[in-house]
Short mmCIF file of C-alpha atoms in Angstrom, two decimals:
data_model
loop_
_atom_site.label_atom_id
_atom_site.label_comp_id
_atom_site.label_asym_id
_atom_site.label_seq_id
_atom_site.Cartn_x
_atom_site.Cartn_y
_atom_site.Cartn_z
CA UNK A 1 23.76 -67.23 -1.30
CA UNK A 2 20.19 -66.46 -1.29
CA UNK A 3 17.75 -67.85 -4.18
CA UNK A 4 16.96 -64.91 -5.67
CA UNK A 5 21.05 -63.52 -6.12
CA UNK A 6 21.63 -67.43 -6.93
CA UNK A 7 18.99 -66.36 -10.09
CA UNK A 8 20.60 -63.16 -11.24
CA UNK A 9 24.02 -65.13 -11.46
CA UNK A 10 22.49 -67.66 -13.33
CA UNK A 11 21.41 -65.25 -15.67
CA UNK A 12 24.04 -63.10 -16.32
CA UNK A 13 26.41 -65.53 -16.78
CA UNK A 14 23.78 -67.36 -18.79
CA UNK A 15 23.19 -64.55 -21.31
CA UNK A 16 26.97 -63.79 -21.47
CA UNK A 17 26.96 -59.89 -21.34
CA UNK A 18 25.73 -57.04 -19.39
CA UNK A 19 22.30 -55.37 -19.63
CA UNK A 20 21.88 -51.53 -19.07
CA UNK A 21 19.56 -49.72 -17.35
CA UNK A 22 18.68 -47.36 -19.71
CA UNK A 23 15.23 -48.86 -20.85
CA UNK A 24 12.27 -50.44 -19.45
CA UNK A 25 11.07 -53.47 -21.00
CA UNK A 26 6.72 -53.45 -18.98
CA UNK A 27 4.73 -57.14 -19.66
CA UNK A 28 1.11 -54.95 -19.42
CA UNK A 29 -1.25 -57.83 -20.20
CA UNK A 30 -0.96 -61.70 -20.52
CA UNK A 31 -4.38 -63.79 -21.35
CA UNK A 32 -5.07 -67.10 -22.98
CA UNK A 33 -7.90 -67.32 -26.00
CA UNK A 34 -8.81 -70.74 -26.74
CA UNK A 35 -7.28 -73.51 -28.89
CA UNK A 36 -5.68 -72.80 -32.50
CA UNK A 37 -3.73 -74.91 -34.61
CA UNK A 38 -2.04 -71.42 -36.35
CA UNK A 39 -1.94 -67.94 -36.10
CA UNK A 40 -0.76 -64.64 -37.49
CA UNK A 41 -1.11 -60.56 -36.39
CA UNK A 42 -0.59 -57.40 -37.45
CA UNK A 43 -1.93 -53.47 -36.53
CA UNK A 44 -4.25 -51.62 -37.38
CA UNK A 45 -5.85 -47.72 -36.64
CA UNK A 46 -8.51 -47.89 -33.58
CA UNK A 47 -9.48 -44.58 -33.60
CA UNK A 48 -5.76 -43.00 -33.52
CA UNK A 49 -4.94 -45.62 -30.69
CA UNK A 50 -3.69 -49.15 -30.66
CA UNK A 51 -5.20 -52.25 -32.32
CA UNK A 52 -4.24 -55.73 -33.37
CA UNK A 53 -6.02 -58.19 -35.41
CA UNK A 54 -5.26 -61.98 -35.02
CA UNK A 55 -5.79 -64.41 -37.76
CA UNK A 56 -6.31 -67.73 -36.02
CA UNK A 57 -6.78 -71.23 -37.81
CA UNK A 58 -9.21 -72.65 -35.28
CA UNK A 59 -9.57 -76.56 -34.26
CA UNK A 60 -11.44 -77.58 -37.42
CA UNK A 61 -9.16 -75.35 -39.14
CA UNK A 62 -11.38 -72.47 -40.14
CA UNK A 63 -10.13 -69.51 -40.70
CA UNK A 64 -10.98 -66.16 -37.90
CA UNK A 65 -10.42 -62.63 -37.84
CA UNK A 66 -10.20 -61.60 -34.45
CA UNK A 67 -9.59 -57.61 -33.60
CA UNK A 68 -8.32 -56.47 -29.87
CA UNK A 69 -7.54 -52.96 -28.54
CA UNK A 70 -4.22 -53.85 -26.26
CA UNK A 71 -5.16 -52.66 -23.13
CA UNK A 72 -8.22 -55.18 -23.05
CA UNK A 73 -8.47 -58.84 -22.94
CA UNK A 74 -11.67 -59.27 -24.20
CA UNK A 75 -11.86 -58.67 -28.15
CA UNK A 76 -13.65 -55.90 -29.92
CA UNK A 77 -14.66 -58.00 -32.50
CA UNK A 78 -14.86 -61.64 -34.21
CA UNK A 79 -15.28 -62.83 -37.70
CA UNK A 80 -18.17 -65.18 -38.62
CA UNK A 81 -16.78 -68.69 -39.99
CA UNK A 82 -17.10 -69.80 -43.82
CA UNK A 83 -16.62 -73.42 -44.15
CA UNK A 84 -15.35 -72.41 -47.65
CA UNK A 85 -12.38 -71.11 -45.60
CA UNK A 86 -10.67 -74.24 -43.94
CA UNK A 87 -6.50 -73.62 -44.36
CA UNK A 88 -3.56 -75.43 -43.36
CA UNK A 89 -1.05 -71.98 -43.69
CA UNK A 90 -2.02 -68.59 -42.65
CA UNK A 91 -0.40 -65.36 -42.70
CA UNK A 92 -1.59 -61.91 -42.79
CA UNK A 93 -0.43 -58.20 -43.73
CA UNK A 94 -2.04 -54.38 -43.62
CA UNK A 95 -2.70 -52.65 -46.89
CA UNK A 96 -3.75 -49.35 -45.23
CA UNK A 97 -5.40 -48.30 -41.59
CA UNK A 98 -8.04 -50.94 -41.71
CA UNK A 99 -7.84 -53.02 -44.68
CA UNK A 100 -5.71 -55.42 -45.00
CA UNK A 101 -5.25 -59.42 -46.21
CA UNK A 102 -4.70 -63.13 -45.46
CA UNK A 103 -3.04 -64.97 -47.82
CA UNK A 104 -3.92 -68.81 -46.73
CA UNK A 105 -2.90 -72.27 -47.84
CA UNK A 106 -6.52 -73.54 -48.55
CA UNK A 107 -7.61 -77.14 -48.02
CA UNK A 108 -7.09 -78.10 -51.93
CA UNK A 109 -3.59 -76.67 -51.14
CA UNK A 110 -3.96 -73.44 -53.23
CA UNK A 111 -3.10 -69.80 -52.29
CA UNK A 112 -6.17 -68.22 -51.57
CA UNK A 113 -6.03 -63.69 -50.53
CA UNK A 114 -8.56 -62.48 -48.96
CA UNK A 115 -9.66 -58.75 -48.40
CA UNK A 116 -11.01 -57.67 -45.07
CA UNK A 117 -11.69 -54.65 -44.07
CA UNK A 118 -12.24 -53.43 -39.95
CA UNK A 119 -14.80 -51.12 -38.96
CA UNK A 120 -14.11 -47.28 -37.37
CA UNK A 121 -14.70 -49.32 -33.59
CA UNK A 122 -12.89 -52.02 -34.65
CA UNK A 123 -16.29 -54.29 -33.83
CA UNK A 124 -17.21 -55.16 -37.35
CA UNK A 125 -14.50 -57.20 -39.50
CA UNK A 126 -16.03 -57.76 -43.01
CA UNK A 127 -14.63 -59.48 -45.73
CA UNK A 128 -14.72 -57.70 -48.78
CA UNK A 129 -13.36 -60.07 -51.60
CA UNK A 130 -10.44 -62.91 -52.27
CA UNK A 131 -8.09 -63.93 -55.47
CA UNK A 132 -7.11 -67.46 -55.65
CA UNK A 133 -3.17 -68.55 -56.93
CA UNK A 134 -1.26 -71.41 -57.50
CA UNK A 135 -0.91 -74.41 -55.42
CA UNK A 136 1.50 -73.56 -52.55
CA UNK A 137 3.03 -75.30 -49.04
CA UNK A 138 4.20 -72.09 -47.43
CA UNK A 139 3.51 -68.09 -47.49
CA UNK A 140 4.08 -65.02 -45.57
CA UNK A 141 3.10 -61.41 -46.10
CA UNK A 142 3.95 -57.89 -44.83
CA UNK A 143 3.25 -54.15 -45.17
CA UNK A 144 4.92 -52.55 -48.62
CA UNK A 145 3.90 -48.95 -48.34
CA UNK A 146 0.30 -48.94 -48.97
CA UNK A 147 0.08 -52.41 -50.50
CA UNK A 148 0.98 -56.13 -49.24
CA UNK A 149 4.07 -57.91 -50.42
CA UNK A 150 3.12 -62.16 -50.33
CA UNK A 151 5.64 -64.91 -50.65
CA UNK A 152 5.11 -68.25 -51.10
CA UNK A 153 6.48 -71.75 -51.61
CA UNK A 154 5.45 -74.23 -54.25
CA UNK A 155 5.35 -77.67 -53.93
CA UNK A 156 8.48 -78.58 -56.25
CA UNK A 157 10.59 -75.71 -53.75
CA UNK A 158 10.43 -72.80 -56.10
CA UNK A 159 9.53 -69.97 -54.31
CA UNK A 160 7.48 -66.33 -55.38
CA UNK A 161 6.75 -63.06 -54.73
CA UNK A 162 3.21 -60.96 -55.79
CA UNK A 163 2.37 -57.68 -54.96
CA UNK A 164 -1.46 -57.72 -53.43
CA UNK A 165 -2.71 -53.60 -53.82
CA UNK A 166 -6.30 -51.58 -53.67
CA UNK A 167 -7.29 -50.31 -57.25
CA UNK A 168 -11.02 -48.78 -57.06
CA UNK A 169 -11.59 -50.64 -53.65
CA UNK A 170 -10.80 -54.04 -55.58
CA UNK A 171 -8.15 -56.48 -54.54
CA UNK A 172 -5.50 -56.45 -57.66
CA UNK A 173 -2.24 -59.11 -57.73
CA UNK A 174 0.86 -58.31 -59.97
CA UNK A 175 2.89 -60.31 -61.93
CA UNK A 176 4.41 -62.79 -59.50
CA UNK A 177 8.54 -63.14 -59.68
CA UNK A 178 9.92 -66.49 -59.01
CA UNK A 179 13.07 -67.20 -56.59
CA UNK A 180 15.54 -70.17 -56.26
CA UNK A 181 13.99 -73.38 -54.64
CA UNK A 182 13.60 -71.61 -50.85
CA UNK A 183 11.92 -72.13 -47.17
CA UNK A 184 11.33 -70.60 -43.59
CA UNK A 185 10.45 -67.30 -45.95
CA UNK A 186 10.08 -64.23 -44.11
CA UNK A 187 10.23 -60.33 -45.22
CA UNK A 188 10.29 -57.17 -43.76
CA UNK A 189 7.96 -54.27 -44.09
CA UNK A 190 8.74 -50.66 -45.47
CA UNK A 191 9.03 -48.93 -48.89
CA UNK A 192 12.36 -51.29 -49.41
CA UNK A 193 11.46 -55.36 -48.74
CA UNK A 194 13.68 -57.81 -47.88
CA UNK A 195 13.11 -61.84 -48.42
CA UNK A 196 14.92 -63.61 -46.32
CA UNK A 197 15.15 -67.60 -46.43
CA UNK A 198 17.03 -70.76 -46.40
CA UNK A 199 18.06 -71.84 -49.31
CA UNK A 200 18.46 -75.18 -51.12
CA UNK A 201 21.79 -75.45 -49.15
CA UNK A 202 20.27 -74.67 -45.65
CA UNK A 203 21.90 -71.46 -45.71
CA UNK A 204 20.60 -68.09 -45.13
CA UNK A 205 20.26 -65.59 -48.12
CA UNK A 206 18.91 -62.57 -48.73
CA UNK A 207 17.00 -60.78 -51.60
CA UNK A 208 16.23 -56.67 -52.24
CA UNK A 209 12.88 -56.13 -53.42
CA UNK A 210 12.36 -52.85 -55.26
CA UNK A 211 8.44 -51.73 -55.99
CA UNK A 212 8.48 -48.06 -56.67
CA UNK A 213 6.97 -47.77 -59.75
CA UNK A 214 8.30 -51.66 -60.73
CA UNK A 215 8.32 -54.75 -59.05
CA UNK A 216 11.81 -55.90 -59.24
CA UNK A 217 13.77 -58.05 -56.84
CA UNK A 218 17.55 -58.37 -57.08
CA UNK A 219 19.52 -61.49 -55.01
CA UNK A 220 22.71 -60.69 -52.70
CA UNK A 221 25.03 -63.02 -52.27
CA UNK A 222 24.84 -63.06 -48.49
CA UNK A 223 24.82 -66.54 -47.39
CA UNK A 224 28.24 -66.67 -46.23
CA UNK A 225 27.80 -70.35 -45.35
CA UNK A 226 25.59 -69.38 -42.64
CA UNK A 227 23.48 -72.62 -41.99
CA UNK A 228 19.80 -71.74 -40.53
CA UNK A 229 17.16 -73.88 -39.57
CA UNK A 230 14.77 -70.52 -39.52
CA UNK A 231 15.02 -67.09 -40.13
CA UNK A 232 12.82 -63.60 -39.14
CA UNK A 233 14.07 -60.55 -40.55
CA UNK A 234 13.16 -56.41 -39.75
CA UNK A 235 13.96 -53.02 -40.95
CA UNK A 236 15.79 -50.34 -39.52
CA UNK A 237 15.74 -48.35 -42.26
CA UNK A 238 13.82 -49.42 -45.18
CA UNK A 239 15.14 -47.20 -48.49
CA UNK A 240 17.19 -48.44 -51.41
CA UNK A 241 20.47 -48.16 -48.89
CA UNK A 242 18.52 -49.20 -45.63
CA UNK A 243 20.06 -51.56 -42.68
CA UNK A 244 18.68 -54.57 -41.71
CA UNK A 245 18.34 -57.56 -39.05
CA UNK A 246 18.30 -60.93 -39.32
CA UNK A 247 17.41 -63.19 -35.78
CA UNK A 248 18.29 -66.89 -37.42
CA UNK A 249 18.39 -69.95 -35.37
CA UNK A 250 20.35 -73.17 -35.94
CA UNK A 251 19.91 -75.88 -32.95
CA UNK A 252 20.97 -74.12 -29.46
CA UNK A 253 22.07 -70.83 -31.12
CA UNK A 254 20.27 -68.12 -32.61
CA UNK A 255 22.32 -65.08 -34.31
CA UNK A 256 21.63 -61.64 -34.33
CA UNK A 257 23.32 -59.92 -37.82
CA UNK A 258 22.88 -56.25 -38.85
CA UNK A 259 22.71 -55.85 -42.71
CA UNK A 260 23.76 -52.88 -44.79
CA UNK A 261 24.30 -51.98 -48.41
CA UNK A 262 27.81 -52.23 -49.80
CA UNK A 263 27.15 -49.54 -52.29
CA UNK A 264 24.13 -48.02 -52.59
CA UNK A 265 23.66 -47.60 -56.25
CA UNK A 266 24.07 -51.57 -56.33
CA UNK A 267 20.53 -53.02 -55.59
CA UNK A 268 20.71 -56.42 -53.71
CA UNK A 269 24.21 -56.46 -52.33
CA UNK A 270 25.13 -57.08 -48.49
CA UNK A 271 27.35 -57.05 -46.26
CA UNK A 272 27.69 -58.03 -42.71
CA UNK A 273 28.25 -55.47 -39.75
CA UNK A 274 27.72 -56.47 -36.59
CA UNK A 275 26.49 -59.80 -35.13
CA UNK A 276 25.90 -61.99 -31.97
CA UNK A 277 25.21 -65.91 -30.85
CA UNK A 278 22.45 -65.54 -28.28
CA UNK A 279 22.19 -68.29 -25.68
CA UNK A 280 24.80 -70.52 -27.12
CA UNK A 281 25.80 -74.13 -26.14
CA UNK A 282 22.57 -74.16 -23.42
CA UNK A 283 19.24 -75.62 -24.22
CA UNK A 284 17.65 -75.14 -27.97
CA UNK A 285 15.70 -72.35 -29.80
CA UNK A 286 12.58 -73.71 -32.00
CA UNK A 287 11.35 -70.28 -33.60
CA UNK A 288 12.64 -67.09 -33.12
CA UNK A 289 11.48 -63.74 -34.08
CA UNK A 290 13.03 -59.88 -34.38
CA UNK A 291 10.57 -56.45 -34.64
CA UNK A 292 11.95 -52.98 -34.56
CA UNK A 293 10.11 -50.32 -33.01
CA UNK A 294 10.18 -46.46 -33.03
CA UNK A 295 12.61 -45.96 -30.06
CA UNK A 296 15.03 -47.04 -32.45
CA UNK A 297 15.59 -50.11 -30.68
CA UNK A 298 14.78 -54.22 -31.44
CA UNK A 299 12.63 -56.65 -29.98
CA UNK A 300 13.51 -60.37 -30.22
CA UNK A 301 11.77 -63.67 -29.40
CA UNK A 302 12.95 -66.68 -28.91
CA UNK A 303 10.99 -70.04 -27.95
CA UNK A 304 12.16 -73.32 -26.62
CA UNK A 305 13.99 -75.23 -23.99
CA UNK A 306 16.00 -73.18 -22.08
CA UNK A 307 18.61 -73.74 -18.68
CA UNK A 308 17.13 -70.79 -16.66
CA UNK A 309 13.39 -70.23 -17.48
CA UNK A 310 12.43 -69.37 -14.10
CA UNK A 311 15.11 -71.51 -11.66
CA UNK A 312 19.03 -71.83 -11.72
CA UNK A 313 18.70 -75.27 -12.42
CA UNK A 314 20.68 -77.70 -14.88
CA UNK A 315 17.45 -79.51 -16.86
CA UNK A 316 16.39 -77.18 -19.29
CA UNK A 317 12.38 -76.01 -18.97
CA UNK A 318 9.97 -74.65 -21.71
CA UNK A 319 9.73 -70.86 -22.03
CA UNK A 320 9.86 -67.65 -23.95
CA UNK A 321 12.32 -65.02 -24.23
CA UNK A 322 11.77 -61.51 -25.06
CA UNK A 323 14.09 -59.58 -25.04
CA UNK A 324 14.45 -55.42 -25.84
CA UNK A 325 17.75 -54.44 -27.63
CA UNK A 326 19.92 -51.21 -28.68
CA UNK A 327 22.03 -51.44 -32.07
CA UNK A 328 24.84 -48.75 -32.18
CA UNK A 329 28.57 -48.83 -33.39
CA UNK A 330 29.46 -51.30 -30.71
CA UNK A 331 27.21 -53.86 -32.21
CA UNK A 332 24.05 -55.18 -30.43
CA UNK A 333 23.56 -54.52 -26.69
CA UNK A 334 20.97 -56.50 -24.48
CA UNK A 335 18.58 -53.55 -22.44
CA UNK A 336 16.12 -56.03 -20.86
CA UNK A 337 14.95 -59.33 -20.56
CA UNK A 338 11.76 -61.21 -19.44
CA UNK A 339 10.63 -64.78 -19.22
CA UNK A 340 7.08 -66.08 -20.64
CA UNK A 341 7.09 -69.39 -19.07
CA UNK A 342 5.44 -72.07 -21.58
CA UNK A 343 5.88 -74.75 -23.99
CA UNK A 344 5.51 -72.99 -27.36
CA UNK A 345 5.26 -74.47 -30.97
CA UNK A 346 4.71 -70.45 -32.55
CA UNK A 347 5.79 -67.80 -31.46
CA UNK A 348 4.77 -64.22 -33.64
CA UNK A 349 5.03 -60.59 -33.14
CA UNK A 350 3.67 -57.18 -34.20
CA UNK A 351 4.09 -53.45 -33.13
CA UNK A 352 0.57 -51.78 -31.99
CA UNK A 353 0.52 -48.01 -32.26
CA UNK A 354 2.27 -45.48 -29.89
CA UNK A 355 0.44 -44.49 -27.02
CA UNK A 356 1.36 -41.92 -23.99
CA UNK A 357 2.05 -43.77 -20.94
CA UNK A 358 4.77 -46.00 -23.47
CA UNK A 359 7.33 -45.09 -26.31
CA UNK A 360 6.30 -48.34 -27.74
CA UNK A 361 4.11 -50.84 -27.72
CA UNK A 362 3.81 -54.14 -29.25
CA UNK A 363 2.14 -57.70 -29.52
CA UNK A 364 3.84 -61.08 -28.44
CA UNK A 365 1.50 -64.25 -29.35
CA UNK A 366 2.45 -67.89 -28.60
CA UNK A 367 0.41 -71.69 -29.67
CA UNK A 368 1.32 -73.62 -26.90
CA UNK A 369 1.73 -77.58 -27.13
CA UNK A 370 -2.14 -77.89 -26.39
CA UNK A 371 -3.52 -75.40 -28.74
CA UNK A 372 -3.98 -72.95 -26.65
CA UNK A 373 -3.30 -69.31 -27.84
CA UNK A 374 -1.30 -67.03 -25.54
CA UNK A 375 -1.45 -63.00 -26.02
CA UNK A 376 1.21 -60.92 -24.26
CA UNK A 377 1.33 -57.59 -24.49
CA UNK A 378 4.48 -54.95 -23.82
CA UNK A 379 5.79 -51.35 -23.28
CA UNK A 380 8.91 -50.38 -23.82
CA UNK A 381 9.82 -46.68 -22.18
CA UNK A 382 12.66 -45.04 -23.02
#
């Protein structure tokens, strides 16, 4: 059997189903920037094209704003350094085209949001203002139609929830809403926002988040005894009775779940449709991360030690996995696959806008053991 057939065994029977042909999953660019001890993207509008901004916590911990245009390796712009601006946690999340904000753990240990806004070339990233908050060990952010939706952890577990919006080009917070004790938060973007966690029983769980007009979250009772060592979750429709994904990771397995609505005039209620174990019983997922994009289709990432990163061979090697996915009746269906070969200790994700020669694009960074940031970035046609 020749090496390369002796590979495309190992894989399918690796992965455990069959891939289609219906979709093309392109790596376009790949290029290292320097050492970081954290990071965090999003999009934003380069003159009607594509754009992504990197927050990076650099080796002294000082926060960066760093904006690229995808097709290039070689940024459009960089933030100057404030040594008032040293964090430990970073995140980030758009508010509109080219403002947006990082919510950071500062180096006292408090929440600290700070307005930026981009410039029409995407060369000049100024920073226009910041609110501090309470004392935290763990935030994330995302998009919440026209405003940013941050959660964070505080030190005794609690977790919390504060809407971050533009009123007369100032930064304004709401009243923040407080959760069970929680961890590994993430939420999805769109007019309907979904925290996801683990909760003080390691399981998953999953919370509604209502803003139209009120900020108003409402828990579902969707932990099912699902145990998670970390979670990511998307839209696929964001309204009141929207679906959902959930990419959670436990060990060796990570697990795919749609999420719908049991009754849509019941905020906060779930129920499981369809799900899948990826990779299970062969090396070990560390962080794993799922993005839908306007195709209609998913992107997941996985990092860790895996049996067939580039060889058919038994000892597990470091590497990526991205993979592009279709979600239909019959559950979730694997398109394509590709291999970032590395030893990763982040992995994070963002879509970049559409452009012609793709259907999609979108962003795949990675900190690799040494510090060393890792940009990838991807088409997806058809």
């Amino acid at each position: 059997m020749s090496r390369l057939l002796a590979l495309a065994l190992s894989i399918f029977l690796f992965m455990g189903f069959s891939m289609s042909r219906a979709a093309k999953l392109e790596l376009i660019k790949e290029f290292d920037y320097g050492t970081v001890k954290g990071m965090a993207l999003t999009s934003y509008n380069y003159h009607l094209s594509e754009g992504y901004v990197v927050a990076v916590l650099d080796e002294s911990n000082n926060l960066r704003i760093i904006t690229w245009k995808s097709s290039e390796t070689t940024p459009l712009g960089t933030s100057s350094i404030r040594d008032t601006e040293t964090a430990t946690r970073l995140a980030i999340a758009k508010l509109t085209g080219r403002s947006f904000v990082t919510p950071i753990r500062d180096s006292d240990g408090n929440l600290q949001i700070i307005l930026w806004a981009i410039s029409g070339n995407g060369m000049n990233i100024n920073r226009v203002s910041h609110l501090t908050g309470p004392e935290i060990t763990e935030v994330t952010a995302t998009e919440a139609n026209g405003a940013a939706l941050i959660a964070a952890r505080r030190p005794n577990g609690q977790a919390f929830a504060v809407m971050a919006f533009l009123e007369d080009n100032a930064l304004t917070l709401s009243d923040e809403v407080n959760f069970n004790n929680a961890s590994n938060l993430a939420l999805s973007k769109g007019v309907t926002n979904i925290l996801a966690r683990r909760n003080k029983d390691g399981n998953l769980r999953l919370t509604q988040i209502l803003h139209s007009g009120a900020f108003s979250p409402y828990g579902g009772a969707s932990n099912g005894g699902l145990e998670i060592q970390d979670v990511d979750v998307t839209a696929i429709i964001d309204v009141v009775a929207g679906r959902w994904v959930t990419i959670s990771g436990n060990g060796s397995i990570s697990k795919l779940i749609e999420w719908r609505k049991t009754n849509a005039a019941i905020p906060g209620e779930f129920e499981r449709y369809a799900q899948l174990e990826i990779y299970p019983d062969i090396g070990s997922t560390t962080q794993a991360v799922v993005k839908s994009i306007p195709t209609g289709k998913l992107i997941t990432g996985q990092i860790g030690a895996y049996g067939n990163c580039e060889d058919p061979i038994y000892s597990p090697h470091f590497c990526a996995w991205i993979s592009l996915w279709d979600l239909n009746d019959d559950g979730f269906q694997l398109l394509r696959n590709q291999s970032v070969i590395g030893e990763f200790t982040q992995i994070e994700t963002t879509e970049i806008s559409k452009v012609s020669t793709f259907d999609s694009r979108f962003v795949v960074a990675f900190v690799e053991a040494d510090g060393n940031l890792k940009i990838t970035v991807w088409g997806v046609d058809g």
